Short mmCIF file of C-alpha atoms in Angstrom, two decimals:
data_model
loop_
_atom_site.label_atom_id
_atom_site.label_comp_id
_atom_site.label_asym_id
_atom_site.label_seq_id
_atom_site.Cartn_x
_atom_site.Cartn_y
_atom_site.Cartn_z
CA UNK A 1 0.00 0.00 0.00
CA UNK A 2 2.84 2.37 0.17
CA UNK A 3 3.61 2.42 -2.92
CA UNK A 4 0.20 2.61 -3.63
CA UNK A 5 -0.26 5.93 -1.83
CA UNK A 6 3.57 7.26 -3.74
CA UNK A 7 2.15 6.57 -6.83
CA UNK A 8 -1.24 8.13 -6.77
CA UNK A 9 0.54 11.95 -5.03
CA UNK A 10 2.66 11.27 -8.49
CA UNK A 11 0.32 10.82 -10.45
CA UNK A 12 -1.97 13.90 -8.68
CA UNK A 13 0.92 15.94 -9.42
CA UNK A 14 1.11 14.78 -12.79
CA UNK A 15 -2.66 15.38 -13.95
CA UNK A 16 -2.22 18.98 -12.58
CA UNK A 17 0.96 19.69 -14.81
CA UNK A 18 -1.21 18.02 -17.88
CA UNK A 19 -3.83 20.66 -17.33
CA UNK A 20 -2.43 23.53 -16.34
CA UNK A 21 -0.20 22.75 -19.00
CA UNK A 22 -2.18 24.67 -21.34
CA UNK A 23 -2.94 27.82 -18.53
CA UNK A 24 0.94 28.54 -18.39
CA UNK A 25 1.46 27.97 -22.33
CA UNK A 26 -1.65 30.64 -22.50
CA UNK A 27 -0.59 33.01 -20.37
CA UNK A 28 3.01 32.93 -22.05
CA UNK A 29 1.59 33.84 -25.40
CA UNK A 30 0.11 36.97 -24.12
CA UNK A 31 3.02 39.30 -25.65
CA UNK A 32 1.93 37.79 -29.09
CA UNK A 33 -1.58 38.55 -28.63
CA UNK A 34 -1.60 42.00 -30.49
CA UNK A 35 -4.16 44.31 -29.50
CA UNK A 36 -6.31 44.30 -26.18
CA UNK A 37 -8.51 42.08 -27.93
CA UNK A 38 -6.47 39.44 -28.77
CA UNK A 39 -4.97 39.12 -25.42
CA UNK A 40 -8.29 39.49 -23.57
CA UNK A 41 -9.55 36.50 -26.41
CA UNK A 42 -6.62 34.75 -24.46
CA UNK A 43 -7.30 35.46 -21.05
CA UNK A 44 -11.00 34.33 -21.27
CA UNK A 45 -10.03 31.08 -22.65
CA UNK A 46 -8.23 30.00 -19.34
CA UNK A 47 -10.91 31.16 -16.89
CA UNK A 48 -12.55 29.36 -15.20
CA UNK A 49 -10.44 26.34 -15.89
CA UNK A 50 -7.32 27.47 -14.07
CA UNK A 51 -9.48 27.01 -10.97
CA UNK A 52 -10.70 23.70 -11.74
CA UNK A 53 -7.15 22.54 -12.81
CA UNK A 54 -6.07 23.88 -9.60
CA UNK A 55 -7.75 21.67 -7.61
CA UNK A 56 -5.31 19.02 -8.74
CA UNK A 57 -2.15 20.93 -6.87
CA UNK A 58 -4.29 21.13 -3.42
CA UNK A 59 -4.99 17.84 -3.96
CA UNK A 60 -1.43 16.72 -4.44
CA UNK A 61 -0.45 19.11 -1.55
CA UNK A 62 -3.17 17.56 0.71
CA UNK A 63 -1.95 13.89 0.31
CA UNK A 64 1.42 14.69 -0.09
CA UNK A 65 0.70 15.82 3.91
CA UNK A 66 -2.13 13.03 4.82
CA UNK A 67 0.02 10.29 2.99
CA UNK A 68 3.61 11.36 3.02
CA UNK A 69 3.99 13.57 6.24
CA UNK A 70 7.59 13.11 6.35
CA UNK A 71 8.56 13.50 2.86
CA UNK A 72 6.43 16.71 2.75
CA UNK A 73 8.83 18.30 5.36
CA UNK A 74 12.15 16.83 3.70
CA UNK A 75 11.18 17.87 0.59
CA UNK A 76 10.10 21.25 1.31
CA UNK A 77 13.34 21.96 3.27
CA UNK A 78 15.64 20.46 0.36
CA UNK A 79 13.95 22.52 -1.84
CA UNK A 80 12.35 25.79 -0.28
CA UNK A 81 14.04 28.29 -1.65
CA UNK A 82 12.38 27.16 -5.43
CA UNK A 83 9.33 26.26 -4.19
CA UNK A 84 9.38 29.91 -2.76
CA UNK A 85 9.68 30.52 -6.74
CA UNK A 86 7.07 28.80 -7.86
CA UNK A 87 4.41 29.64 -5.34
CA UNK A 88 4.87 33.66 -5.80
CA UNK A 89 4.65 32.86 -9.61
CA UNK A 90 1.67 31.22 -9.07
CA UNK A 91 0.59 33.60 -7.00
CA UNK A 92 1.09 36.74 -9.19
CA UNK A 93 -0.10 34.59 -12.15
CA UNK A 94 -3.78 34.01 -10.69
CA UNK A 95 -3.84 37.69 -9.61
CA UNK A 96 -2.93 39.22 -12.60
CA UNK A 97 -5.86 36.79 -14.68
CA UNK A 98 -8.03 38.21 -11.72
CA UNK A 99 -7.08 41.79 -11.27
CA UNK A 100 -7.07 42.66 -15.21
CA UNK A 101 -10.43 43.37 -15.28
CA UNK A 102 -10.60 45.39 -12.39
CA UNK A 103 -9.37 48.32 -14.22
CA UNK A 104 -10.34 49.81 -17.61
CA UNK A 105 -7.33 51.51 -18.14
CA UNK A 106 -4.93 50.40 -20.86
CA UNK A 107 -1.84 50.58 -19.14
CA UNK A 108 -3.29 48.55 -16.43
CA UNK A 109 -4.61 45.87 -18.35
CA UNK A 110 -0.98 45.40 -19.99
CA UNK A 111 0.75 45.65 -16.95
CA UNK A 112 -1.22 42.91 -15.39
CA UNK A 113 -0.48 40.79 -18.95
CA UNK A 114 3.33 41.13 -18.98
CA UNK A 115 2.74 40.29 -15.01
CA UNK A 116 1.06 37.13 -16.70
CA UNK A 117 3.56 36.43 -18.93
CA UNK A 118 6.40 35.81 -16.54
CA UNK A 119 4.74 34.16 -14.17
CA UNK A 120 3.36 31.41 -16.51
CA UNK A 121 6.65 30.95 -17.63
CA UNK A 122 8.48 31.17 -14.23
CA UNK A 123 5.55 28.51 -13.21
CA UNK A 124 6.47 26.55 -16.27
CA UNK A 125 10.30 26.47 -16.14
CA UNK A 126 10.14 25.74 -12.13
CA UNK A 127 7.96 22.77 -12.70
CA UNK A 128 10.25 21.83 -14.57
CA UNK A 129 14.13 22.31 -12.93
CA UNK A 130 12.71 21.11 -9.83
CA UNK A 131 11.53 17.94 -11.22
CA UNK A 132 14.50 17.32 -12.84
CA UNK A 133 16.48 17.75 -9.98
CA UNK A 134 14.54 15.44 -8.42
CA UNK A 135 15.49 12.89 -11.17
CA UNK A 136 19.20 13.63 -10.66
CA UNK A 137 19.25 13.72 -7.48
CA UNK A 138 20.17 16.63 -5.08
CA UNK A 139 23.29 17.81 -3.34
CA UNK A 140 24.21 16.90 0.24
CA UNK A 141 24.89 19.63 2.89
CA UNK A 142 28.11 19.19 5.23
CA UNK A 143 25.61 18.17 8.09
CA UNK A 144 24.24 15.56 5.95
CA UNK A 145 20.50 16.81 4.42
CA UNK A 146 19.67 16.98 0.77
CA UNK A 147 20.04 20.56 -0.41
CA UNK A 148 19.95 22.30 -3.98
CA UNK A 149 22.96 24.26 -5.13
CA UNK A 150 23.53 26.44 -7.85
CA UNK A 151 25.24 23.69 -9.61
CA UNK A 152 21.76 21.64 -8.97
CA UNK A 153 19.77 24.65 -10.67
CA UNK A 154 22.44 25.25 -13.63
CA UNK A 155 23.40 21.48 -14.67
CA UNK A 156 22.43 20.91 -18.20
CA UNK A 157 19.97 18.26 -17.17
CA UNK A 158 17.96 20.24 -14.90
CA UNK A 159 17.70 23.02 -17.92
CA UNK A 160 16.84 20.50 -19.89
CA UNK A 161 13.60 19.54 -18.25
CA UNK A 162 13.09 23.03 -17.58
CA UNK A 163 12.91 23.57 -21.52
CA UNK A 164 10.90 20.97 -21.87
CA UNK A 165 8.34 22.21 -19.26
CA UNK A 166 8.27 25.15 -21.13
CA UNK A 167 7.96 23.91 -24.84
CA UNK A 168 5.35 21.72 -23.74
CA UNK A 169 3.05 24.28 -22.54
CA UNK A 170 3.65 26.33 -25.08
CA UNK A 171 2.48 23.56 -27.50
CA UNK A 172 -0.30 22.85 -25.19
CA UNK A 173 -1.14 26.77 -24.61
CA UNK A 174 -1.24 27.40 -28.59
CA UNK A 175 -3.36 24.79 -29.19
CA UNK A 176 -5.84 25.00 -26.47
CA UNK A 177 -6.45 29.13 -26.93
CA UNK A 178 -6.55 28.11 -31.19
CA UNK A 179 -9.49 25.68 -30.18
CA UNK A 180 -11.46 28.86 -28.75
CA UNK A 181 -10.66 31.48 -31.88
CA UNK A 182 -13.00 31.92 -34.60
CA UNK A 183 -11.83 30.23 -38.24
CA UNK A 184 -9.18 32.37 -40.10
CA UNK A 185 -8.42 34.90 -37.29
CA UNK A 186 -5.16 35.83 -37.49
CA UNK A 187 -4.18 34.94 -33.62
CA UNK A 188 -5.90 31.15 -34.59
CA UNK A 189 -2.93 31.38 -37.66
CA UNK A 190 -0.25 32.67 -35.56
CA UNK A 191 -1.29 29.60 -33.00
CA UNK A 192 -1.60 27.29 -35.63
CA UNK A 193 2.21 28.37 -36.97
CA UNK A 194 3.69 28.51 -33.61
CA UNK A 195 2.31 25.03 -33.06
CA UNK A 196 3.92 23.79 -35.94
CA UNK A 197 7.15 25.19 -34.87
CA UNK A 198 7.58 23.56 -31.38
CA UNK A 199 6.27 19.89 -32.81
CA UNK A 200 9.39 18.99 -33.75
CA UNK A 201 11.37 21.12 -31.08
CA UNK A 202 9.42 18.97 -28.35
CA UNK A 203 9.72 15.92 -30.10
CA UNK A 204 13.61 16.61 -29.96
CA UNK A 205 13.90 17.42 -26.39
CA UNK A 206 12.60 14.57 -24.55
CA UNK A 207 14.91 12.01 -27.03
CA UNK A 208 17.92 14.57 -25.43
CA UNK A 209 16.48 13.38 -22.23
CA UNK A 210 16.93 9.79 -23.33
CA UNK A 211 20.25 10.32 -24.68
CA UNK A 212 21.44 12.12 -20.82
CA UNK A 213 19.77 9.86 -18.99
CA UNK A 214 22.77 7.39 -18.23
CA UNK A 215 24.74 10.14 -16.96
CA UNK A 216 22.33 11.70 -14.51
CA UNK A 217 20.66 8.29 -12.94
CA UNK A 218 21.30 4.97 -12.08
CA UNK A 219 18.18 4.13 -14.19
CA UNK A 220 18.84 5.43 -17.73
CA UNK A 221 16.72 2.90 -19.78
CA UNK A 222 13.33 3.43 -17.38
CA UNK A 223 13.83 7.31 -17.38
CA UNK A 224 14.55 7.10 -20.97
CA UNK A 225 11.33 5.05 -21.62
CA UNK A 226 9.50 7.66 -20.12
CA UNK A 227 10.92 10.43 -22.17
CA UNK A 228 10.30 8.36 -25.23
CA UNK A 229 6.80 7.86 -24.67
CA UNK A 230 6.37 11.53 -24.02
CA UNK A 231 8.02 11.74 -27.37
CA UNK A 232 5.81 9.50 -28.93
CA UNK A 233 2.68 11.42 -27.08
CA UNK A 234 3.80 14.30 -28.75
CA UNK A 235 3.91 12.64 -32.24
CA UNK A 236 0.51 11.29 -32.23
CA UNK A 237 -0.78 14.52 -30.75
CA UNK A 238 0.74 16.28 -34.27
CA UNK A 239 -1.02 13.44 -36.23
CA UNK A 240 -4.46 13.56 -34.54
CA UNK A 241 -4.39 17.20 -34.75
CA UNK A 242 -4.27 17.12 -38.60
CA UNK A 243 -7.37 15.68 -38.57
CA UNK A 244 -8.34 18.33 -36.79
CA UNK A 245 -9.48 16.81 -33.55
CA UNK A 246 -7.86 19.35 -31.19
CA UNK A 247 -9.16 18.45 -27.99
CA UNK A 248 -7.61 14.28 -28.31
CA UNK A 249 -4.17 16.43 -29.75
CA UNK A 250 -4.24 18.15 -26.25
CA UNK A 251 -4.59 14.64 -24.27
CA UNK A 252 -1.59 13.47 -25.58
CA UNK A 253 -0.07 16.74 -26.20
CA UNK A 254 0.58 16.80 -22.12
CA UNK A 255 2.46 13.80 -22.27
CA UNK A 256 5.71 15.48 -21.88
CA UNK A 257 4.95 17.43 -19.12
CA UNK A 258 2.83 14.03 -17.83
CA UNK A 259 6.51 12.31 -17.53
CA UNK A 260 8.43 14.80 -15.42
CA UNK A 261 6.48 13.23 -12.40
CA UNK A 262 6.67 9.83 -14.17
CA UNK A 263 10.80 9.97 -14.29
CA UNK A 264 10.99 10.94 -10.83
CA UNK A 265 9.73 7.74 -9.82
CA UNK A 266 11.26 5.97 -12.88
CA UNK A 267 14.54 7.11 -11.80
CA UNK A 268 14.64 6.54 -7.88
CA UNK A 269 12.24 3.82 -7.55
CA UNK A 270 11.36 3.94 -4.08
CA UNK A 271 13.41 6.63 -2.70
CA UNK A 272 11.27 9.51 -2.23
CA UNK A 273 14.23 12.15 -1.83
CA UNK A 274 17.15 11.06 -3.76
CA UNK A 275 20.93 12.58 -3.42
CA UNK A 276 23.94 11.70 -5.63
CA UNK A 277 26.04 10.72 -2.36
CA UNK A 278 23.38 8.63 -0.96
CA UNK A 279 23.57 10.14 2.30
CA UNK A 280 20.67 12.15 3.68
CA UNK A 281 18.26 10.08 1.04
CA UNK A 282 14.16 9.60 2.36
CA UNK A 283 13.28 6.00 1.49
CA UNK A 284 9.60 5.23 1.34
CA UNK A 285 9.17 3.15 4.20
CA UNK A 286 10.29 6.12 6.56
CA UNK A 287 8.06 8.92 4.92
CA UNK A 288 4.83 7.55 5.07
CA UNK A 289 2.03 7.73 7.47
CA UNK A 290 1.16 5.36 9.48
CA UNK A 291 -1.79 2.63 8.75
CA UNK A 292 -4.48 4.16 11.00
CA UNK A 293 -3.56 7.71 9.13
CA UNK A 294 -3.68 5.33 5.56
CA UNK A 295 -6.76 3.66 6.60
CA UNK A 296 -8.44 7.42 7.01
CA UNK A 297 -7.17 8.48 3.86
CA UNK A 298 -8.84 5.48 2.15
CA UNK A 299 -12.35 6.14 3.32
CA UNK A 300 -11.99 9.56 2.41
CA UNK A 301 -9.59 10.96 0.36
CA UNK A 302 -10.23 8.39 -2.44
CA UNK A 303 -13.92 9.28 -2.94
CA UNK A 304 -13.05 12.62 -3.02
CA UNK A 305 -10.88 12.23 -6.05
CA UNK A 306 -13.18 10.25 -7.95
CA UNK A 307 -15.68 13.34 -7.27
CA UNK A 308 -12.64 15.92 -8.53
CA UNK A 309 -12.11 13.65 -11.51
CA UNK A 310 -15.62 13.66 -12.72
CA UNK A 311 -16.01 17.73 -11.78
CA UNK A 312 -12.90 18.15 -13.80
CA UNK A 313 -14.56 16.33 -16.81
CA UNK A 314 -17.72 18.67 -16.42
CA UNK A 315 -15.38 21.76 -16.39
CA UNK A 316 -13.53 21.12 -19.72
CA UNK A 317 -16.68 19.68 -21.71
CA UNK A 318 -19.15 22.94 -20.48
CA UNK A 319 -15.95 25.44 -21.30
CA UNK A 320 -13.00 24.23 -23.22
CA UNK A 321 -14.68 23.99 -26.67
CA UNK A 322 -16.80 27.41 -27.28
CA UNK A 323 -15.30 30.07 -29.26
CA UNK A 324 -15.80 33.85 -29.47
#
């Protein structure tokens, strides 16, 4: 059952970078928007489904603490000072979709949109470095706990999913706000072009993953399957897409950002907080709860999900497909 418990927080974690996938590509496209039309076209096709994708992150948070209540601590204390990153990006990124409109004034409204931009992408790249860190395993400090250095942050690796991260919601972003723009707009081109573009740039990336794999983990050929199955996502995402079924292209369109999560656990097996030195390392059996706590979580957290699941289905067939 403990793996049982590992798996599903992965795989929580995972469903919430596959949809908000498409929020953080979105909200990076805003500087190629054009006018305040175009941009608020964008904006509009992202609300209200950030908050419904959003759900996915508490939830991971929530039994990440109910399941994993020591790995919650080590990992927030390896890694605090990115996490720090990533939760005033997301911050700044749901206030400026929310405070946009509180203001007619033009320099207000772009303000809040280059506010947008960056944080989507901060969101998008952090995702991203600190999962692959994660995968390569962190540092050790002289008193023996995991820490990230700048080494950690810079290696080519940790970039690497970073780009990734970033390509992927891009691709995701372009084709998700296309879905929502009238035929033969020119933003719905632009999309349409830009989604062209990163096909093959994302289908490149994650075989670069593949081909670094040995030298960043003990477990090159199961973190290279999952990079070549987010390849091959990304391939039959391009060839569903020509015939023009956009919202299966945007299924398997998340598969890269899908297997971040995925190669954590592909890479480390077991160990919940990896480090290159092996000391200071969280092994499963010491970070999760114990079986009264598991027993709890059973009778109620599961439910809930299945409830979140279905909501989440409601959310994206009611909004995700009109247009205007």
């Amino acid at each position: 059952m403990d793996v049982f418990w590992y798996a599903l927080t992965g795989l929580l974690l995972a469903g919430y970078l596959a949809l908000e996938g498409a929020d953080f590509g979105v909200g990076m496209l805003m500087p190629f928007a054009g006018p305040e039309t175009g941009r608020a076209r964008l904006r509009r096709s992202v609300v209200p489904l950030f908050l419904a994708n959003e759900v996915w992150l508490v939830a991971f948070g929530g039994l990440l603490f109910g399941a994993l209540p020591v790995a919650e601590g080590e990992v927030l204390r390896a890694l605090r000072l990115p996490f720090l990153a990533v939760l005033t990006a997301w911050f700044l990124r749901d206030g400026a979709l929310w405070f946009r409109t509180a203001h007619g004034g033009a320099g207000w409204r772009r303000t809040w949109d280059a506010t947008l931009a960056a944080a989507s992408l901060v969101l998008a790249a952090g995702w991203g470095v600190l999962l692959g860190m994660l995968v390569r395993g962190l540092s050790t400090s002289s008193d023996g706990h995991p820490v990230v250095t700048a080494a950690d942050l810079a290696h080519p690796f940790t970039l690497l999913c970073g780009a990734l991260a970033v390509t992927g919601s891009l691709r995701q972003g372009s084709l998700h706000a296309a879905r929502r723009l009238p035929e033969g707009s020119p933003l719905r081109v632009l999309l349409g072009r830009l989604t062209r573009v990163l096909t093959p740039v994302l289908l490149v990336l994650p075989l670069l993953v593949v081909a670094t794999a040995g030298t960043v983990t003990d477990a090159p050929v199961a973190v290279g399957a999952v990079a070549a199955l987010a390849a091959a996502g990304v391939y039959a995402s391009d060839r569903v897409q020509a015939t023009g079924r956009t919202g299966a292209a945007l299924v398997l369109g998340a598969a890269p950002l899908a297997a971040l999560p995925a190669m954590v656990g592909a890479a480390n097996g077991t160990t919940v907080l990896a480090t290159r030195s092996g000391a200071g390392g969280l092994e499963l059996a010491g970070a999760v709860a114990d079986s009264g706590s598991l027993a709890l979580l059973t009778a109620t957290v599961l439910p809930a999900l299945v409830f979140v699941a279905l909501g989440q289905l409601w959310f994206w067939r009611v909004f995700a497909p009109q247009r205007g």
